[in-house]
Short mmCIF file of C-alpha atoms in Angstrom, two decimals:
data_model
loop_
_atom_site.label_atom_id
_atom_site.label_comp_id
_atom_site.label_asym_id
_atom_site.label_seq_id
_atom_site.Cartn_x
_atom_site.Cartn_y
_atom_site.Cartn_z
CA MET A 1 19.21 -9.22 -27.63
CA ILE A 2 16.77 -6.74 -26.15
CA SER A 3 13.20 -7.36 -25.96
CA ARG A 4 10.49 -4.64 -26.20
CA ARG A 5 8.18 -4.50 -23.30
CA ALA A 6 5.49 -1.22 -23.38
CA MET A 7 2.62 -3.39 -21.10
CA ILE A 8 3.08 -6.15 -18.59
CA SER A 9 0.31 -7.62 -16.64
CA PHE A 10 0.77 -9.78 -13.55
CA PRO A 11 -0.73 -13.21 -12.06
CA TRP A 12 -2.78 -11.56 -9.68
CA VAL A 13 -5.05 -10.09 -12.03
CA TRP A 14 -8.65 -8.66 -10.85
CA ALA A 15 -11.74 -7.68 -13.43
CA ALA A 16 -10.92 -4.19 -14.56
CA THR A 17 -13.78 -1.87 -15.21
CA ALA A 18 -14.15 -1.03 -18.63
CA SER A 19 -12.22 1.82 -20.34
CA VAL A 20 -14.49 5.26 -21.17
CA PRO A 21 -14.18 6.36 -24.69
CA ARG A 22 -13.28 9.76 -24.98
CA SER A 23 -16.16 10.81 -26.63
CA ALA A 24 -17.81 9.84 -23.24
CA ARG A 25 -15.74 12.20 -21.36
CA ALA A 26 -16.54 14.96 -23.50
CA ARG A 27 -20.07 14.67 -22.42
CA SER A 28 -19.07 15.09 -18.88
CA GLN A 29 -19.97 17.77 -16.53
CA TYR A 30 -16.88 19.68 -15.67
CA GLN A 31 -17.32 20.16 -11.89
CA ALA A 32 -15.07 19.68 -8.89
CA VAL A 33 -14.75 16.76 -6.91
CA THR A 34 -14.78 16.43 -2.97
CA ILE A 35 -13.12 13.06 -2.00
CA GLY A 36 -12.98 11.92 1.90
CA LEU A 37 -10.20 9.40 3.28
CA SER A 38 -9.81 8.12 6.64
CA LEU A 39 -6.07 8.94 7.39
CA ARG A 40 -4.63 12.56 6.98
CA PRO A 41 -0.92 12.27 5.43
CA ASP A 42 1.47 14.09 7.70
CA SER A 43 3.54 14.72 4.46
CA LEU A 44 3.15 14.80 0.90
CA ASP A 45 6.61 13.63 -0.22
CA PRO A 46 5.44 9.80 -1.24
CA THR A 47 9.40 8.92 -1.46
CA ARG A 48 10.82 9.74 1.90
CA ALA A 49 7.73 8.71 4.13
CA PRO A 50 6.23 5.17 4.83
CA ALA A 51 2.64 6.28 5.41
CA ALA A 52 0.09 5.13 2.44
CA ALA A 53 -2.20 7.89 2.97
CA ILE A 54 0.51 9.95 1.10
CA GLY A 55 0.31 8.43 -2.34
CA GLU A 56 -3.89 8.61 -1.67
CA VAL A 57 -3.39 12.23 -2.29
CA VAL A 58 -0.59 12.65 -4.65
CA HIS A 59 0.46 9.64 -6.65
CA CYS A 60 -1.19 9.78 -10.19
CA ASN A 61 -2.51 13.43 -9.51
CA ILE A 62 0.48 15.64 -8.68
CA PHE A 63 3.30 12.98 -9.35
CA GLU A 64 3.89 10.37 -11.68
CA GLY A 65 6.07 7.42 -11.85
CA LEU A 66 7.97 5.86 -15.13
CA THR A 67 5.15 3.37 -15.22
CA LYS A 68 1.61 3.31 -13.81
CA VAL A 69 -0.57 0.62 -12.18
CA LEU A 70 -4.06 -0.11 -13.33
CA GLU A 71 -6.78 -1.21 -11.33
CA ASP A 72 -6.32 -4.68 -12.68
CA SER A 73 -2.61 -4.58 -11.64
CA GLN A 74 -1.49 -4.18 -15.23
CA VAL A 75 1.59 -2.15 -15.85
CA VAL A 76 1.34 0.59 -18.68
CA PRO A 77 4.07 3.23 -19.74
CA CYS A 78 3.53 6.72 -18.04
CA LEU A 79 6.66 9.27 -17.85
CA ALA A 80 8.13 6.27 -19.88
CA SER A 81 6.76 5.90 -23.35
CA HIS A 82 7.98 2.15 -23.21
CA TRP A 83 11.04 0.18 -22.21
CA ASP A 84 13.47 -2.64 -23.34
CA ILE A 85 14.41 -5.52 -21.38
CA SER A 86 17.77 -7.30 -22.00
CA ASP A 87 17.65 -11.08 -22.05
CA ASP A 88 19.02 -11.95 -18.93
CA ARG A 89 16.57 -9.44 -17.48
CA LEU A 90 19.08 -7.65 -15.65
CA ARG A 91 19.14 -4.26 -18.07
CA TYR A 92 16.15 -2.18 -18.40
CA ARG A 93 16.17 0.80 -20.96
CA PHE A 94 13.38 3.62 -20.19
CA SER A 95 12.57 5.83 -22.89
CA VAL A 96 11.35 9.47 -21.15
CA ARG A 97 8.40 10.40 -22.55
CA PRO A 98 9.38 13.72 -24.72
CA GLY A 99 7.98 17.42 -23.97
CA VAL A 100 6.88 16.56 -20.40
CA LEU A 101 6.95 19.52 -17.94
CA PHE A 102 7.05 20.07 -13.97
CA HIS A 103 4.18 22.49 -12.54
CA ASP A 104 6.93 24.98 -12.23
CA GLY A 105 8.10 24.67 -15.89
CA SER A 106 10.90 22.65 -15.47
CA ARG A 107 11.61 20.03 -18.03
CA LEU A 108 11.82 16.43 -17.39
CA ASP A 109 14.54 14.46 -19.06
CA ALA A 110 16.75 11.20 -18.43
CA ALA A 111 18.99 13.18 -16.19
CA VAL A 112 16.13 14.20 -13.98
CA VAL A 113 14.74 10.49 -14.20
CA ALA A 114 17.88 8.87 -12.89
CA SER A 115 18.68 12.06 -10.38
CA SER A 116 15.18 11.07 -8.74
CA LEU A 117 15.76 7.33 -8.60
CA LEU A 118 19.20 7.76 -7.01
CA ARG A 119 17.93 10.19 -4.72
CA ALA A 120 15.26 7.57 -3.58
CA GLN A 121 17.95 4.88 -3.33
CA ALA A 122 20.09 7.46 -1.24
CA LEU A 123 17.10 7.49 1.24
CA GLY A 124 18.01 3.86 2.30
CA THR A 125 14.88 2.85 4.86
CA ALA A 126 13.37 5.97 4.57
CA ASN A 127 11.87 5.11 1.15
CA LYS A 128 9.83 1.86 1.55
CA LEU A 129 10.97 0.15 -1.98
CA VAL A 130 14.64 -0.26 -0.21
CA GLU A 131 14.37 -3.67 -1.54
CA THR A 132 14.26 -2.35 -5.07
CA TRP A 133 16.96 0.42 -4.69
CA GLN A 134 19.21 -1.67 -3.16
CA ASN A 135 18.83 -4.37 -6.21
CA MET A 136 19.97 -1.50 -8.63
CA ALA A 137 23.70 -1.61 -9.25
CA ALA A 138 23.72 1.15 -11.65
CA VAL A 139 21.42 4.10 -12.69
CA ARG A 140 22.31 6.23 -15.57
CA ALA A 141 21.21 8.60 -18.31
CA LEU A 142 22.46 7.20 -21.54
CA ASP A 143 21.22 10.32 -23.53
CA ALA A 144 18.54 13.29 -23.05
CA GLN A 145 15.32 10.87 -23.39
CA THR A 146 17.10 7.25 -22.06
CA VAL A 147 17.84 6.11 -18.52
CA GLU A 148 19.38 2.63 -17.97
CA ILE A 149 18.60 0.76 -14.73
CA THR A 150 21.22 -2.12 -14.23
CA LEU A 151 20.06 -4.75 -11.62
CA ARG A 152 22.00 -6.92 -9.39
CA HIS A 153 19.62 -9.90 -9.69
CA ALA A 154 16.32 -10.40 -11.76
CA ASP A 155 13.27 -8.88 -10.45
CA PRO A 156 9.93 -9.72 -12.00
CA PHE A 157 8.40 -6.65 -10.42
CA LEU A 158 10.67 -4.03 -11.26
CA THR A 159 8.17 -2.42 -13.44
CA PHE A 160 5.51 -2.59 -10.99
CA ARG A 161 7.52 -1.18 -8.10
CA LEU A 162 8.25 1.90 -10.72
CA GLY A 163 4.59 2.71 -10.57
CA GLU A 164 3.89 2.53 -6.80
CA PRO A 165 4.18 5.65 -4.84
CA PRO A 166 7.79 5.52 -3.33
CA ALA A 167 9.16 5.34 -6.92
CA ALA A 168 7.54 8.82 -7.92
CA ILE A 169 9.81 11.16 -10.13
CA LEU A 170 10.68 14.33 -8.50
CA HIS A 171 12.96 17.27 -9.67
CA PRO A 172 16.20 17.47 -7.81
CA GLU A 173 15.74 21.37 -7.60
CA THR A 174 12.15 20.95 -6.05
CA ALA A 175 12.46 17.57 -4.00
CA GLY A 176 13.30 19.11 -0.67
CA GLN A 177 9.72 21.04 -0.57
CA ALA A 178 7.84 18.04 -1.35
CA VAL A 179 6.94 17.35 2.10
CA ARG A 180 4.86 20.78 2.32
CA HIS A 181 4.44 21.95 -1.58
CA PRO A 182 4.69 19.09 -3.80
CA ILE A 183 5.82 20.12 -7.67
CA GLY A 184 5.36 17.06 -10.09
CA THR A 185 4.18 15.91 -13.78
CA GLY A 186 1.15 15.11 -12.94
CA PRO A 187 -2.46 16.51 -14.26
CA TYR A 188 -3.16 18.28 -11.20
CA ARG A 189 -0.83 20.68 -9.14
CA PHE A 190 -1.00 21.45 -5.21
CA VAL A 191 -2.50 24.39 -4.27
CA ARG A 192 -2.92 24.81 -0.57
CA ARG A 193 -3.25 22.80 2.54
CA GLY A 194 -6.15 24.04 4.97
CA ALA A 195 -6.27 24.66 8.87
CA ASP A 196 -8.24 21.50 9.03
CA GLY A 197 -5.63 19.57 7.05
CA GLU A 198 -7.62 19.42 3.82
CA ILE A 199 -5.71 19.48 0.57
CA GLU A 200 -6.86 21.00 -2.72
CA LEU A 201 -5.62 20.49 -5.85
CA VAL A 202 -6.51 22.27 -9.56
CA ARG A 203 -6.07 20.85 -13.26
CA TRP A 204 -3.02 22.00 -14.58
CA SER A 205 -3.58 23.98 -17.83
CA GLU A 206 -0.21 22.98 -19.41
CA PHE A 207 -0.16 18.97 -18.66
CA ARG A 208 1.04 17.42 -21.71
CA ASP A 209 -2.73 15.80 -22.56
CA ALA A 210 -5.31 18.49 -22.54
CA ASN A 211 -7.95 15.89 -22.48
CA ALA A 212 -6.89 13.57 -19.78
CA ALA A 213 -8.39 15.05 -16.98
CA ALA A 214 -12.13 15.92 -17.00
CA ILE A 215 -12.48 17.07 -13.17
CA PRO A 216 -11.22 20.56 -13.00
CA ALA A 217 -10.21 20.66 -9.36
CA ALA A 218 -10.52 18.24 -6.14
CA SER A 219 -10.54 18.49 -2.44
CA PHE A 220 -9.33 15.98 0.08
CA HIS A 221 -10.99 15.88 3.32
CA PHE A 222 -9.90 13.42 6.09
CA ILE A 223 -12.35 11.78 8.49
CA SER A 224 -11.13 8.97 10.71
CA ASN A 225 -14.58 8.36 12.89
CA PRO A 226 -17.08 6.20 11.33
CA ALA A 227 -20.06 8.28 12.44
CA GLU A 228 -18.57 11.17 11.03
CA GLN A 229 -17.86 9.62 7.85
CA ILE A 230 -22.02 8.44 7.60
CA ARG A 231 -22.95 11.94 8.76
CA ALA A 232 -20.78 13.77 6.11
CA ILE A 233 -22.55 11.39 3.32
CA HIS A 234 -26.03 11.92 4.30
CA ALA A 235 -25.03 15.51 4.30
CA GLY A 236 -24.22 15.25 0.73
CA GLU A 237 -20.82 17.03 1.64
CA LEU A 238 -18.29 14.44 -0.08
CA ASP A 239 -18.60 13.06 -3.68
CA ALA A 240 -16.19 10.15 -2.71
CA LEU A 241 -15.10 8.34 0.32
CA PHE A 242 -12.60 6.13 -0.50
CA ALA A 243 -11.61 2.79 1.43
CA ALA A 244 -14.27 3.77 4.05
CA ALA A 245 -14.29 2.25 7.30
CA SER A 246 -16.52 -0.87 7.26
CA GLY A 247 -18.94 0.31 9.72
CA SER A 248 -19.53 3.20 7.39
CA LEU A 249 -21.10 0.73 4.58
CA ASP A 250 -23.82 -0.08 6.13
CA GLY A 251 -25.01 3.22 6.94
CA VAL A 252 -25.00 4.53 3.29
CA MET A 253 -25.92 1.34 1.46
CA ASN A 254 -29.33 2.43 0.73
CA LEU A 255 -28.86 6.01 -0.16
CA SER A 256 -30.60 7.17 -3.18
CA ASP A 257 -28.08 9.64 -4.04
CA TYR A 258 -24.71 7.08 -3.63
CA GLU A 259 -23.63 3.67 -4.61
CA VAL A 260 -20.79 1.70 -2.63
CA LEU A 261 -18.44 0.02 -4.62
CA LEU A 262 -16.67 -3.21 -3.17
CA GLY A 263 -13.61 -4.54 -4.27
CA SER A 264 -10.12 -6.29 -3.55
CA SER A 265 -7.06 -4.93 -2.09
CA SER A 266 -3.50 -6.34 -1.34
CA GLY A 267 -4.30 -5.13 2.45
CA LYS A 268 -2.80 -7.35 5.47
CA GLY A 269 -4.49 -6.49 8.78
CA LEU A 270 -2.56 -7.99 11.64
CA VAL A 271 -1.44 -7.68 15.10
CA ALA A 272 2.45 -6.70 14.95
CA ILE A 273 4.60 -8.21 17.27
CA ASN A 274 7.78 -6.80 18.30
CA HIS A 275 10.62 -9.74 18.14
CA ARG A 276 13.21 -7.76 20.27
CA ARG A 277 11.39 -7.92 23.53
CA PRO A 278 11.03 -11.22 25.36
CA PRO A 279 9.08 -13.18 25.66
CA LEU A 280 7.92 -12.21 22.02
CA ASN A 281 11.05 -13.36 20.55
CA ASP A 282 9.81 -17.10 21.49
CA ALA A 283 7.85 -18.42 18.39
CA ARG A 284 5.66 -20.53 20.83
CA VAL A 285 4.59 -17.06 22.53
CA ARG A 286 3.89 -15.52 19.00
CA ARG A 287 1.97 -18.64 18.01
CA ALA A 288 0.05 -18.54 21.19
CA LEU A 289 -1.33 -14.84 20.47
CA THR A 290 -2.26 -16.01 17.05
CA MET A 291 -4.14 -18.71 18.19
CA ALA A 292 -5.87 -16.53 20.63
CA ILE A 293 -7.85 -14.70 17.82
CA ASP A 294 -10.87 -15.75 16.09
CA ARG A 295 -10.25 -14.46 12.71
CA GLU A 296 -13.68 -15.05 11.30
CA ALA A 297 -15.51 -13.59 14.42
CA PHE A 298 -13.19 -10.53 14.32
CA ILE A 299 -14.40 -10.23 10.72
CA ARG A 300 -18.00 -10.20 11.45
CA GLU A 301 -17.58 -7.95 14.73
CA VAL A 302 -15.00 -5.66 13.47
CA GLN A 303 -15.08 -5.56 9.53
CA HIS A 304 -18.79 -6.05 9.22
CA ARG A 305 -18.35 -9.27 7.14
CA TYR A 306 -15.92 -7.00 4.78
CA GLY A 307 -12.58 -9.26 4.71
CA VAL A 308 -11.38 -12.50 4.25
CA ALA A 309 -9.05 -14.32 7.10
CA LEU A 310 -5.29 -14.37 6.86
CA GLY A 311 -2.61 -16.97 7.81
CA SER A 312 0.42 -15.15 6.34
CA HIS A 313 1.37 -11.99 4.72
CA PHE A 314 0.11 -12.46 1.62
CA ALA A 315 -3.41 -11.45 0.29
CA PRO A 316 -5.48 -13.58 -1.80
CA SER A 317 -5.50 -10.95 -4.61
CA GLU A 318 -1.54 -11.66 -4.65
CA SER A 319 0.88 -13.92 -6.70
CA ASP A 320 0.78 -17.49 -5.43
CA PHE A 321 -1.31 -16.96 -2.54
CA ILE A 322 -2.03 -19.96 -0.52
CA ASN A 323 -4.72 -20.08 2.49
CA LEU A 324 -2.43 -20.65 5.85
CA THR A 325 -4.86 -20.01 8.53
CA ALA A 326 -4.79 -23.48 9.51
CA VAL A 327 -1.01 -23.24 10.70
CA ASN A 328 -2.08 -21.30 13.69
CA PRO A 329 -5.70 -21.82 13.90
CA TYR A 330 -8.55 -20.37 16.55
CA ASP A 331 -7.50 -22.61 19.50
CA PRO A 332 -7.51 -20.87 23.16
CA ALA A 333 -6.90 -24.34 24.68
CA GLN A 334 -3.84 -24.58 22.64
CA ALA A 335 -2.73 -20.89 23.16
CA ARG A 336 -2.66 -21.49 26.91
CA SER A 337 -0.58 -24.56 26.55
CA LEU A 338 1.72 -23.15 24.21
CA LEU A 339 2.41 -20.13 26.78
CA ARG A 340 2.84 -22.52 30.00
CA GLU A 341 5.34 -24.51 27.59
CA ALA A 342 7.18 -21.39 27.06
CA GLY A 343 7.37 -20.64 30.78
CA VAL A 344 5.11 -17.63 30.65
CA ARG A 345 3.18 -17.02 33.80
CA ALA A 346 -0.35 -15.48 33.32
CA PRO A 347 -1.36 -12.95 33.24
CA LEU A 348 1.36 -11.37 30.74
CA THR A 349 0.87 -8.09 30.47
CA LEU A 350 1.55 -6.24 26.86
CA ASP A 351 0.62 -2.73 25.31
CA LEU A 352 -1.51 -2.82 22.32
CA ALA A 353 -0.82 -0.06 20.17
CA LEU A 354 -3.41 1.57 18.37
CA PRO A 355 -3.21 4.06 15.34
CA PRO A 356 -6.45 6.15 14.77
CA THR A 357 -8.10 4.00 12.12
CA PRO A 358 -11.63 2.59 12.24
CA TYR A 359 -10.56 -1.03 12.12
CA ALA A 360 -7.86 -0.73 14.88
CA LEU A 361 -10.19 1.41 17.58
CA ARG A 362 -12.74 -1.11 17.08
CA GLY A 363 -10.70 -3.85 16.43
CA GLY A 364 -8.62 -3.19 19.48
CA PRO A 365 -11.13 -4.08 22.29
CA VAL A 366 -11.55 -7.10 20.32
CA VAL A 367 -8.37 -8.61 20.15
CA ALA A 368 -7.72 -7.77 24.08
CA ARG A 369 -10.96 -9.81 24.70
CA TYR A 370 -9.37 -12.72 23.21
CA LEU A 371 -6.39 -12.42 24.51
CA ARG A 372 -7.33 -12.24 27.74
CA ALA A 373 -9.22 -15.34 27.59
CA VAL A 374 -5.48 -17.14 27.37
CA GLY A 375 -3.93 -15.14 30.10
CA VAL A 376 -2.64 -11.96 28.20
CA GLN A 377 -3.57 -8.82 29.65
CA ALA A 378 -3.57 -6.31 26.32
CA ARG A 379 -3.37 -2.46 27.60
CA LEU A 380 -4.58 -0.35 24.93
CA VAL A 381 -2.82 2.53 23.60
CA PRO A 382 -4.92 4.62 21.40
CA MET A 383 -2.19 6.86 19.12
CA SER A 384 -2.14 9.40 16.66
CA TRP A 385 -0.81 8.57 13.43
CA GLU A 386 2.33 11.14 14.03
CA ALA A 387 2.78 8.98 17.41
CA TRP A 388 2.39 5.62 15.89
CA MET A 389 5.31 6.49 13.69
CA ALA A 390 7.34 7.91 15.71
CA GLN A 391 7.03 5.22 18.38
CA VAL A 392 5.87 1.87 16.84
CA PHE A 393 7.36 2.40 13.63
CA ARG A 394 10.46 2.83 15.30
CA GLY A 395 10.30 -0.62 17.36
CA HIS A 396 9.30 1.17 20.76
CA PHE A 397 6.20 -1.22 21.25
CA ASP A 398 4.78 -4.68 22.28
CA LEU A 399 2.13 -5.26 20.19
CA SER A 400 0.25 -3.24 17.44
CA LEU A 401 -3.01 -3.66 15.12
CA ILE A 402 -2.08 -2.30 11.71
CA LEU A 403 -3.16 -2.87 8.04
CA HIS A 404 -0.22 -3.24 5.81
CA VAL A 405 -1.86 -2.26 2.39
CA GLU A 406 1.50 -2.30 0.29
CA PRO A 407 1.06 -5.33 -2.48
CA LEU A 408 3.72 -7.92 -2.36
CA ASP A 409 5.87 -6.51 0.71
CA TYR A 410 6.76 -9.85 2.02
CA ALA A 411 10.33 -8.30 2.16
CA ILE A 412 9.96 -6.41 4.76
CA TYR A 413 10.25 -9.86 6.93
CA ALA A 414 13.72 -10.05 5.42
CA ARG A 415 15.04 -6.78 7.24
CA PRO A 416 15.70 -7.48 11.10
CA ASP A 417 15.79 -3.43 11.17
CA TYR A 418 12.39 -3.02 10.10
CA TYR A 419 10.24 -2.16 13.18
CA PHE A 420 8.80 -5.52 14.28
CA GLY A 421 12.32 -6.76 14.10
CA TYR A 422 11.87 -10.51 12.79
CA ASP A 423 15.38 -12.14 12.22
CA SER A 424 15.56 -15.35 9.92
CA ALA A 425 18.56 -15.97 8.09
CA GLU A 426 16.46 -19.14 6.65
CA PHE A 427 13.87 -16.66 5.51
CA ARG A 428 15.94 -14.14 3.91
CA ALA A 429 17.77 -16.95 1.93
CA LEU A 430 14.25 -17.75 0.67
CA VAL A 431 13.76 -14.32 -0.47
CA VAL A 432 16.97 -13.96 -2.14
CA ASN A 433 16.52 -17.21 -3.80
CA HIS A 434 13.35 -16.41 -5.41
CA ALA A 435 14.91 -12.88 -6.36
CA ILE A 436 17.65 -14.65 -8.24
CA SER A 437 15.59 -17.40 -9.63
CA GLY A 438 15.23 -17.14 -13.22
CA ASN A 439 12.62 -20.51 -13.61
CA PRO A 440 9.20 -19.50 -13.10
CA ARG A 441 8.21 -23.03 -11.31
CA GLU A 442 10.98 -22.66 -8.95
CA GLN A 443 9.77 -18.97 -8.34
CA HIS A 444 6.22 -20.31 -7.66
CA ARG A 445 7.69 -22.82 -5.30
CA LEU A 446 9.63 -20.45 -3.40
CA PHE A 447 6.80 -17.86 -3.10
CA ARG A 448 4.52 -20.71 -1.33
CA GLN A 449 7.83 -21.63 0.94
CA ILE A 450 7.76 -17.54 1.75
CA GLN A 451 4.28 -17.89 3.09
CA ARG A 452 4.76 -20.91 5.02
CA LYS A 453 7.92 -19.97 6.82
CA LEU A 454 6.20 -16.71 7.93
CA ALA A 455 3.23 -18.75 9.14
CA ASP A 456 5.44 -21.30 10.81
CA ASP A 457 7.31 -18.73 12.98
CA ALA A 458 4.36 -16.34 13.29
CA ALA A 459 6.24 -13.78 12.53
CA SER A 460 3.09 -11.54 12.73
CA ALA A 461 -0.17 -12.49 13.90
CA TRP A 462 -2.18 -12.01 10.88
CA ILE A 463 -6.02 -11.71 11.09
CA PHE A 464 -7.66 -10.57 7.82
CA THR A 465 -7.23 -9.05 4.14
CA PRO A 466 -10.19 -6.17 3.98
CA GLN A 467 -12.38 -6.01 1.06
CA ILE A 468 -12.48 -2.20 0.16
CA GLY A 469 -15.91 -0.27 0.03
CA SER A 470 -16.04 3.13 -1.55
CA VAL A 471 -18.89 5.27 -1.42
CA THR A 472 -19.69 7.58 -4.47
CA ARG A 473 -22.02 10.00 -5.65
CA LYS A 474 -24.36 8.49 -8.53
CA GLY A 475 -22.69 10.54 -11.77
CA LEU A 476 -19.03 10.22 -10.61
CA LYS A 477 -17.52 7.72 -12.75
CA GLY A 478 -14.01 6.36 -13.35
CA VAL A 479 -13.74 5.20 -9.41
CA PRO A 480 -12.06 1.90 -9.52
CA MET A 481 -13.51 -0.71 -7.11
CA ASN A 482 -10.10 -2.60 -6.61
CA LEU A 483 -6.90 -1.08 -5.25
CA PRO A 484 -3.98 -3.15 -5.91
CA LEU A 485 -2.23 0.29 -4.83
CA PHE A 486 -3.90 3.01 -2.45
CA THR A 487 -4.10 5.75 -5.03
CA HIS A 488 -7.02 7.82 -6.13
CA ASP A 489 -6.67 8.77 -9.71
CA VAL A 490 -8.91 12.17 -10.17
CA GLY A 491 -7.75 12.28 -13.62
CA ALA A 492 -9.61 9.28 -14.66
CA MET A 493 -12.50 10.35 -12.91
CA TYR A 494 -15.22 12.36 -14.87
CA TRP A 495 -18.77 13.39 -14.33
CA VAL A 496 -22.03 12.36 -16.22
#
């Protein structure tokens, strides 16, 4: 028997903003929007690069997936009009929406969808959803409008994953140019990338729903410096500043022309630890590094109070979250004791790589100060995003202060080849058992064990999950407060 699914919601649901009637959109002022983001993407292909900044620009705007993830984490149809799931939850049949065109006039059909998914699968670790693709035993077009995905084991998050940026549907004939000039099916088409990196989009006149997008054009500008973010808002240069640096929020909180939206995220701010390098391959050393950091003080000083302390790789907004900050609590004396027990002689000198983000540039010296107090000298190494990807993400580092923004991405710790090199057969078994379990009670229990195992091993030194703050010009509506995915759907925005 096959069960019909056209909408799925998940247990980590936030309060969603109310939907906007089309009559309200009809009264909108039709003017462009200028958007500020902290990180500049080095590519515009979300399927073959790990930077979340790519999806912030292109997903839901240029590219679309079979499904779409809303602000409240609900999964709804997008390029698939609906889907059917077999009783054993191993076979999904997606009905591809008819009449969909790419920006160059190419048609979307089941063969194109299957080709796109198989391309993503063939990319291996270059695509962030590698675990999802590895679980697909077969992908095939049954007819012109039906795609069937057969799984090796049940995955309760499959439709959610298919709404994430790495699962965007690309046409096989233009996928190769997506890095520089993406061609998708979304309501906006790519126009140009300026000399300073700014990206311009324009509403696509042939989009399947002529009323779907009120904003005629959008430009994305990239400002990582908090002081420059504040200056740009005060000067009225931006209509929206998404996921603003926490230091920027207080500086714009009382402006009459703007408002600040504070919401939840699935981000995990942590000190990544290279398990391949001694003495970091010793759990006692990793626990000591974690216990050296005062999470609450870090959140006050670096995040300006906009965050929650974290003890494992699950955010409070995610399924079955448990607070594990007590596993490796702030305790400098115990940290020094663990280092001595592990045979580490002070000072232990380690490099701390910092990507060009406000939380890292502000937080790096704070982390270094805490580590110094327990006998660890952290040499700060500021990096461009391109250098971070080329070095740290390829495993050439000691420590790095980084924010992982992807939801429920715990399975990265089941990959010994991932950049921090955590290698635990016990953890991998927990992940597999959770994936194949069809018992909800058992799945909940395993999710809690997964979190505890990571905390016990101090696989990373988790510090905080950020509270997301976005600054918007008054009159710009349809902007989400919560970001289950780091995407910014311009088509949902409108002026009043």
